[in-house]
Coordinates of N, CA, C and O in Angstrom, one line a residue:
M1 N -10.4 23.9 29.3 CA -9.8 22.7 30.0 C -9.6 23.1 31.7 O -9.4 23.9 31.9
N2 N -10.5 22.3 32.6 CA -10.3 22.5 33.7 C -8.9 21.6 34.2 O -7.8 21.6 34.0
A3 N -8.9 22.4 35.7 CA -7.4 21.7 36.4 C -6.9 20.5 36.2 O -5.8 20.0 36.0
R4 N -8.1 19.6 36.2 CA -7.5 18.0 36.0 C -7.2 17.7 34.6 O -6.5 17.1 34.7
G5 N -8.0 18.6 33.9 CA -7.6 18.1 32.6 C -5.9 18.6 31.9 O -5.5 17.7 31.6
A6 N -5.8 19.8 32.7 CA -4.3 20.2 32.5 C -3.5 19.5 33.3 O -2.5 19.6 32.5
L7 N -3.7 19.1 34.3 CA -2.8 18.0 35.2 C -2.3 16.8 34.5 O -1.4 16.5 34.0
G8 N -3.7 16.2 33.8 CA -3.4 15.3 33.2 C -2.3 15.2 32.0 O -1.6 14.4 31.4
R9 N -3.1 16.1 31.3 CA -2.2 16.9 30.2 C -0.5 17.2 30.4 O 0.3 16.6 29.6
Y10 N -0.3 17.6 31.5 CA 1.1 18.0 31.9 C 1.7 16.7 32.0 O 2.7 16.3 31.7
G11 N 0.8 16.3 32.7 CA 1.8 14.5 33.1 C 2.2 13.8 31.7 O 3.1 13.0 31.6
E12 N 1.2 13.6 30.6 CA 1.3 13.2 29.5 C 2.9 13.7 28.8 O 3.2 13.1 28.2
D13 N 2.5 15.0 28.9 CA 4.0 15.6 28.1 C 5.3 15.2 28.9 O 6.2 15.0 27.4
R14 N 5.4 15.2 30.3 CA 6.3 14.4 30.8 C 6.5 13.1 30.4 O 7.7 12.9 30.6
A15 N 5.8 12.5 30.1 CA 5.9 11.0 30.0 C 6.5 11.2 28.4 O 7.4 9.9 28.5
V16 N 5.7 11.5 27.7 CA 6.2 11.5 26.2 C 7.8 11.8 25.9 O 8.8 11.2 25.7
R17 N 8.0 13.2 27.0 CA 9.6 13.4 27.0 C 10.3 12.3 27.5 O 11.6 12.1 27.2
L18 N 10.2 11.7 28.6 CA 10.8 10.4 29.3 C 11.0 9.5 28.1 O 11.9 8.7 28.1
L19 N 9.9 9.2 27.6 CA 9.5 8.1 26.6 C 10.6 8.2 25.7 O 11.6 7.1 24.9
T20 N 11.0 9.4 25.1 CA 11.5 9.6 23.8 C 13.0 10.1 24.4 O 14.0 9.4 23.3
D21 N 13.3 10.3 25.5 CA 14.6 10.3 25.9 C 15.6 9.0 26.0 O 16.4 9.0 25.9
V22 N 14.7 8.0 26.6 CA 15.1 6.7 26.1 C 15.2 5.9 25.1 O 15.3 4.8 25.1
G23 N 14.7 6.5 24.2 CA 14.8 5.8 22.6 C 13.4 5.5 22.4 O 13.3 4.9 21.1
M24 N 12.5 5.5 22.8 CA 11.0 5.1 22.2 C 10.7 6.0 21.5 O 10.8 7.3 21.5
S25 N 9.9 5.4 20.1 CA 9.4 6.5 19.3 C 7.7 6.6 19.4 O 7.1 5.6 19.8
V26 N 7.2 7.6 20.2 CA 5.6 7.9 20.1 C 5.1 8.0 19.0 O 5.2 9.0 18.2
L27 N 4.0 7.0 18.7 CA 3.2 6.7 17.6 C 2.0 7.8 18.0 O 1.5 8.2 17.3
E28 N 1.0 7.3 19.2 CA 0.0 8.2 19.1 C -0.1 8.7 20.4 O 0.2 7.7 21.6
R29 N -1.1 9.8 20.7 CA -1.4 10.0 22.3 C -3.2 10.0 22.3 O -3.7 10.6 21.6
N30 N -3.6 9.8 23.4 CA -4.9 9.3 23.4 C -5.8 8.5 22.4 O -6.9 9.2 21.9
W31 N -5.2 7.6 22.4 CA -5.7 6.9 21.2 C -7.0 6.0 21.8 O -7.4 5.8 22.8
R32 N -8.2 6.4 21.2 CA -9.4 5.8 21.7 C -10.4 4.9 20.8 O -9.9 5.1 19.3
C33 N -11.3 4.0 21.4 CA -12.2 3.5 20.9 C -13.2 3.6 21.8 O -13.2 4.0 22.9
R34 N -14.5 2.6 21.5 CA -15.4 2.4 22.4 C -14.7 1.8 23.8 O -15.7 2.4 24.7
A35 N -13.9 0.9 23.8 CA -14.0 0.5 24.9 C -13.1 1.3 26.2 O -13.0 0.9 27.0
G36 N -12.6 2.2 25.5 CA -11.4 3.4 26.2 C -10.4 3.7 25.2 O -10.7 4.1 24.6
E37 N -9.7 4.3 26.4 CA -8.6 5.3 25.6 C -6.8 4.8 26.3 O -7.1 4.3 27.2
I38 N -6.2 4.6 25.2 CA -4.7 4.5 26.0 C -4.1 5.7 25.6 O -4.0 6.7 24.9
D39 N -3.4 6.1 27.1 CA -2.6 7.6 27.0 C -1.8 7.8 25.8 O -1.6 8.5 25.3
I40 N -0.7 6.6 25.7 CA 0.0 6.8 24.8 C 0.7 5.4 24.3 O 0.7 4.4 24.9
V41 N 0.6 5.6 22.7 CA 1.2 4.6 22.4 C 2.5 4.6 21.7 O 2.8 5.7 21.2
A42 N 3.4 3.8 21.9 CA 4.5 3.9 21.8 C 5.3 2.2 20.8 O 4.6 1.7 21.3
V43 N 6.7 2.7 20.3 CA 7.3 1.5 20.0 C 9.2 1.4 20.6 O 9.7 2.7 20.7
D44 N 9.1 0.2 21.1 CA 10.4 0.1 22.0 C 11.0 -0.8 21.1 O 11.2 -2.0 21.4
G45 N 11.8 -0.5 20.1 CA 12.8 -1.6 19.7 C 11.1 -2.4 18.6 O 10.8 -1.4 17.8
D46 N 11.3 -3.7 18.6 CA 10.1 -4.2 17.9 C 8.8 -4.6 18.7 O 8.1 -5.4 18.5
V47 N 8.5 -3.7 20.0 CA 7.9 -3.8 20.8 C 7.1 -3.0 20.6 O 7.3 -1.8 21.0
L48 N 5.6 -2.9 20.7 CA 4.4 -2.1 21.0 C 4.4 -2.0 22.4 O 4.1 -3.1 22.9
V49 N 4.5 -0.7 22.8 CA 4.1 -0.4 24.3 C 2.8 0.5 24.3 O 2.5 1.7 23.9
V50 N 1.9 0.1 25.0 CA 0.7 0.7 25.6 C 1.2 1.1 26.9 O 1.5 0.6 27.7
C51 N 0.9 2.5 26.9 CA 1.4 3.2 28.2 C 0.4 4.2 28.9 O -0.1 4.9 28.2
E52 N 0.3 3.7 30.2 CA -0.7 4.2 31.1 C 0.2 5.5 31.8 O 1.0 5.0 32.3
V53 N -0.5 6.7 32.0 CA 0.0 7.6 32.5 C -0.5 8.1 33.8 O -1.9 8.5 33.8
K54 N -0.2 8.4 34.9 CA -1.0 8.8 36.2 C 0.0 9.9 36.6 O 1.1 9.5 37.0
T55 N -1.0 10.8 36.9 CA 0.0 12.3 37.7 C -1.1 12.6 39.0 O -2.4 12.5 38.4
R56 N -0.3 12.5 39.8 CA -0.9 12.9 41.0 C -0.1 14.1 41.6 O 0.9 14.4 41.6
R57 N -0.6 15.1 42.5 CA 0.1 16.0 43.5 C 0.5 15.3 44.5 O -0.3 14.2 45.3
G58 N 1.2 15.6 45.1 CA 2.2 15.4 46.6 C 0.7 15.4 47.6 O 0.2 16.6 47.3
G59 N 0.9 14.9 48.7 CA -0.2 15.0 49.4 C -0.6 13.6 50.0 O -0.2 12.4 50.0
V60 N -2.2 13.9 50.3 CA -2.9 12.6 50.8 C -3.4 11.7 49.8 O -3.8 10.7 49.9
F61 N -3.1 12.1 48.2 CA -3.6 11.1 47.1 C -2.4 9.9 47.2 O -1.3 10.0 47.8
E62 N -3.1 8.8 46.6 CA -2.5 7.6 46.4 C -1.3 8.0 45.6 O -1.1 8.9 44.6
H63 N -0.2 7.2 45.6 CA 1.2 7.2 44.9 C 0.6 6.9 43.4 O -0.3 6.1 43.5
P64 N 1.1 7.5 42.2 CA 0.9 7.2 40.9 C 0.6 5.7 40.3 O -0.1 5.2 39.8
M65 N 1.9 5.3 41.4 CA 2.1 3.7 40.8 C 1.2 2.5 41.9 O 0.9 1.4 41.2
A66 N 0.2 3.1 42.4 CA -0.8 2.2 42.8 C -1.7 2.4 42.1 O -2.9 1.5 42.5
A67 N -1.9 2.8 40.9 CA -3.2 3.2 40.1 C -3.0 1.6 39.0 O -4.4 1.6 38.6
I68 N -2.4 0.8 39.2 CA -2.8 -0.2 38.0 C -3.1 -1.5 39.1 O -2.5 -2.0 39.5
T69 N -4.6 -1.6 39.0 CA -5.1 -2.4 39.7 C -5.5 -3.4 38.7 O -5.3 -3.8 37.5
P70 N -5.8 -4.9 39.3 CA -6.1 -6.1 38.3 C -7.1 -5.5 37.2 O -6.9 -5.9 36.0
R71 N -8.1 -4.7 37.5 CA -9.1 -4.5 36.9 C -8.9 -3.4 35.7 O -8.9 -3.7 34.5
K72 N -7.7 -2.4 35.9 CA -7.3 -1.8 35.2 C -6.3 -2.3 34.3 O -6.3 -2.1 32.9
A73 N -5.4 -3.5 34.6 CA -4.9 -3.7 33.6 C -5.3 -4.8 32.6 O -4.9 -4.7 31.7
E74 N -6.2 -5.5 33.2 CA -7.5 -6.0 31.9 C -7.7 -5.2 30.9 O -7.6 -5.6 29.9
R75 N -8.3 -4.2 31.6 CA -8.7 -3.1 30.7 C -7.4 -2.6 29.3 O -7.7 -2.7 28.3
L76 N -6.5 -2.5 30.3 CA -5.4 -2.0 29.2 C -4.9 -3.5 28.0 O -4.4 -3.1 27.0
R77 N -4.9 -4.4 28.6 CA -4.6 -5.6 28.2 C -5.7 -5.6 26.6 O -5.4 -5.9 25.4
R78 N -6.9 -5.7 27.2 CA -8.1 -5.5 26.4 C -7.8 -4.6 25.0 O -8.1 -4.6 23.9
L79 N -7.6 -3.7 25.6 CA -7.7 -2.1 24.7 C -6.1 -2.2 23.5 O -6.3 -1.9 22.5
A80 N -5.1 -2.8 24.4 CA -3.8 -3.0 23.1 C -4.2 -4.3 22.4 O -3.8 -3.9 21.3
G81 N -5.1 -5.3 22.7 CA -5.8 -6.1 21.9 C -6.5 -5.1 20.5 O -6.4 -5.8 19.2
I82 N -7.3 -5.0 21.0 CA -7.9 -3.7 19.8 C -6.8 -2.8 19.0 O -7.1 -2.6 17.9
R83 N -6.1 -2.4 19.8 CA -5.2 -1.3 19.3 C -4.3 -2.3 17.8 O -4.4 -1.9 17.1
L84 N -3.9 -3.3 18.2 CA -2.9 -4.4 17.5 C -4.1 -4.7 16.4 O -3.6 -4.7 15.1
H85 N -5.4 -5.5 16.4 CA -6.4 -5.6 15.5 C -6.6 -4.5 14.4 O -6.7 -5.0 13.3
R86 N -6.5 -3.3 14.9 CA -7.1 -2.2 14.0 C -5.7 -1.5 13.3 O -6.3 -1.1 12.2
C87 N -4.9 -1.5 14.0 CA -4.0 -0.8 13.5 C -2.6 -1.5 13.1 O -1.4 -1.0 12.8
G88 N -2.3 -2.8 13.8 CA -1.2 -3.8 13.7 C -0.2 -3.2 14.4 O -0.4 -1.9 15.5
G89 N 1.2 -3.6 14.4 CA 2.1 -3.2 15.4 C 3.5 -3.8 15.0 O 3.5 -4.7 13.9
P90 N 4.5 -3.3 15.6 CA 6.0 -4.2 15.4 C 6.0 -5.9 15.8 O 4.7 -6.4 16.2
P91 N 6.6 -6.8 15.3 CA 6.5 -7.7 15.3 C 6.6 -8.7 16.9 O 6.6 -10.0 17.0
G92 N 7.5 -7.8 17.7 CA 7.5 -8.1 18.8 C 6.8 -8.4 20.2 O 7.1 -8.6 20.9
G93 N 5.3 -8.0 19.8 CA 4.6 -8.1 20.7 C 4.0 -6.8 21.5 O 4.6 -5.7 20.9
V94 N 3.3 -7.4 22.4 CA 3.2 -5.6 23.4 C 3.4 -6.0 24.8 O 3.5 -7.0 25.4
R95 N 3.8 -4.9 25.2 CA 4.2 -4.4 26.5 C 3.4 -3.1 27.0 O 3.0 -2.4 26.5
I96 N 2.8 -3.6 28.3 CA 2.1 -2.4 29.0 C 3.4 -2.0 30.3 O 3.8 -2.8 31.2
D97 N 3.3 -0.2 30.1 CA 4.2 0.1 30.7 C 3.3 1.4 31.6 O 1.8 1.6 31.5
L98 N 3.6 1.7 32.6 CA 3.1 3.2 33.6 C 4.4 4.1 33.5 O 5.4 3.8 34.1
V99 N 3.6 5.3 33.5 CA 4.6 6.2 33.9 C 4.0 7.0 34.9 O 2.4 7.3 34.5
G100 N 4.2 7.5 36.3 CA 3.9 8.1 37.1 C 4.7 9.4 37.3 O 5.8 9.3 37.4
V101 N 3.7 10.5 37.6 CA 4.3 11.8 37.4 C 3.7 12.2 38.8 O 2.6 12.1 38.9
L102 N 4.8 12.6 39.7 CA 4.2 12.9 40.9 C 4.6 14.6 41.4 O 6.1 14.7 41.2
L103 N 3.9 15.4 41.5 CA 4.3 16.6 41.6 C 4.2 17.2 43.3 O 3.2 17.2 43.6
P104 N 5.3 16.9 44.0 CA 5.5 17.4 45.3 C 5.1 19.0 45.5 O 5.1 20.0 44.7
R105 N 4.6 19.3 46.7 CA 4.4 20.3 47.1 C 5.2 21.7 46.6 O 5.1 22.9 46.4
R106 N 6.7 21.1 46.9 CA 8.0 22.0 46.5 C 8.7 21.3 45.5 O 8.8 20.1 46.0
G107 N 9.7 21.7 45.0 CA 10.5 21.0 44.0 C 9.9 20.3 42.8 O 9.1 20.9 42.4
A108 N 10.9 19.9 42.4 CA 10.8 19.4 40.8 C 9.8 18.1 40.7 O 10.0 17.6 41.7
P109 N 9.1 18.1 39.5 CA 8.2 16.8 39.5 C 9.2 15.2 39.7 O 10.3 15.6 39.4
V110 N 8.6 14.3 40.4 CA 9.3 13.1 40.1 C 8.7 12.3 39.3 O 7.4 12.0 39.3
V111 N 9.3 11.6 38.0 CA 8.8 11.0 37.0 C 9.5 9.7 36.8 O 10.6 9.4 37.2
E112 N 8.4 8.6 37.1 CA 9.0 7.1 37.4 C 8.2 6.5 35.9 O 7.0 6.5 36.0
H113 N 9.2 5.5 35.4 CA 8.5 4.8 34.5 C 9.0 3.2 34.7 O 9.9 2.7 35.0
V114 N 7.8 2.4 34.7 CA 8.0 1.2 34.8 C 7.8 0.2 34.0 O 6.6 0.4 33.5
R115 N 8.6 -0.8 33.4 CA 7.9 -1.4 32.2 C 7.1 -2.3 32.8 O 7.7 -3.3 33.4
G116 N 6.3 -3.0 31.7 CA 5.9 -4.1 32.2 C 5.0 -4.6 33.5 O 5.1 -5.6 33.8
V117 N 4.2 -4.0 33.3 CA 3.1 -3.6 34.7 C 2.3 -4.7 34.5 O 1.7 -5.0 35.6
A118 N 1.8 -5.0 33.5 CA 0.5 -5.8 33.4 C 0.7 -7.3 32.1 O 1.4 -6.9 31.6

């Protein structure tokens, strides 16, 4: 695994820990189809949660929370629909969340969870 892959995996591990700590059940990681990939598929009560994870090192790069552009949001909505069609889900609908993991040059990682970003 290259450095970028290791960074992404680390961020996803942190995101899974955060989501389970707040009571969500993680169903899948890295769910794939021809249209793309969902980083984390989870359940929060009766809602299916499609979670995008963005991990960044501190410094000159954009903040992880800036990663959800209108185009990215549309792709996530499309992937959520495909996932629901293929696998089903709880009766409460779908929500798209973002977990941003920021690794500062010094100190502990900052992990932020935003619900309903798209």
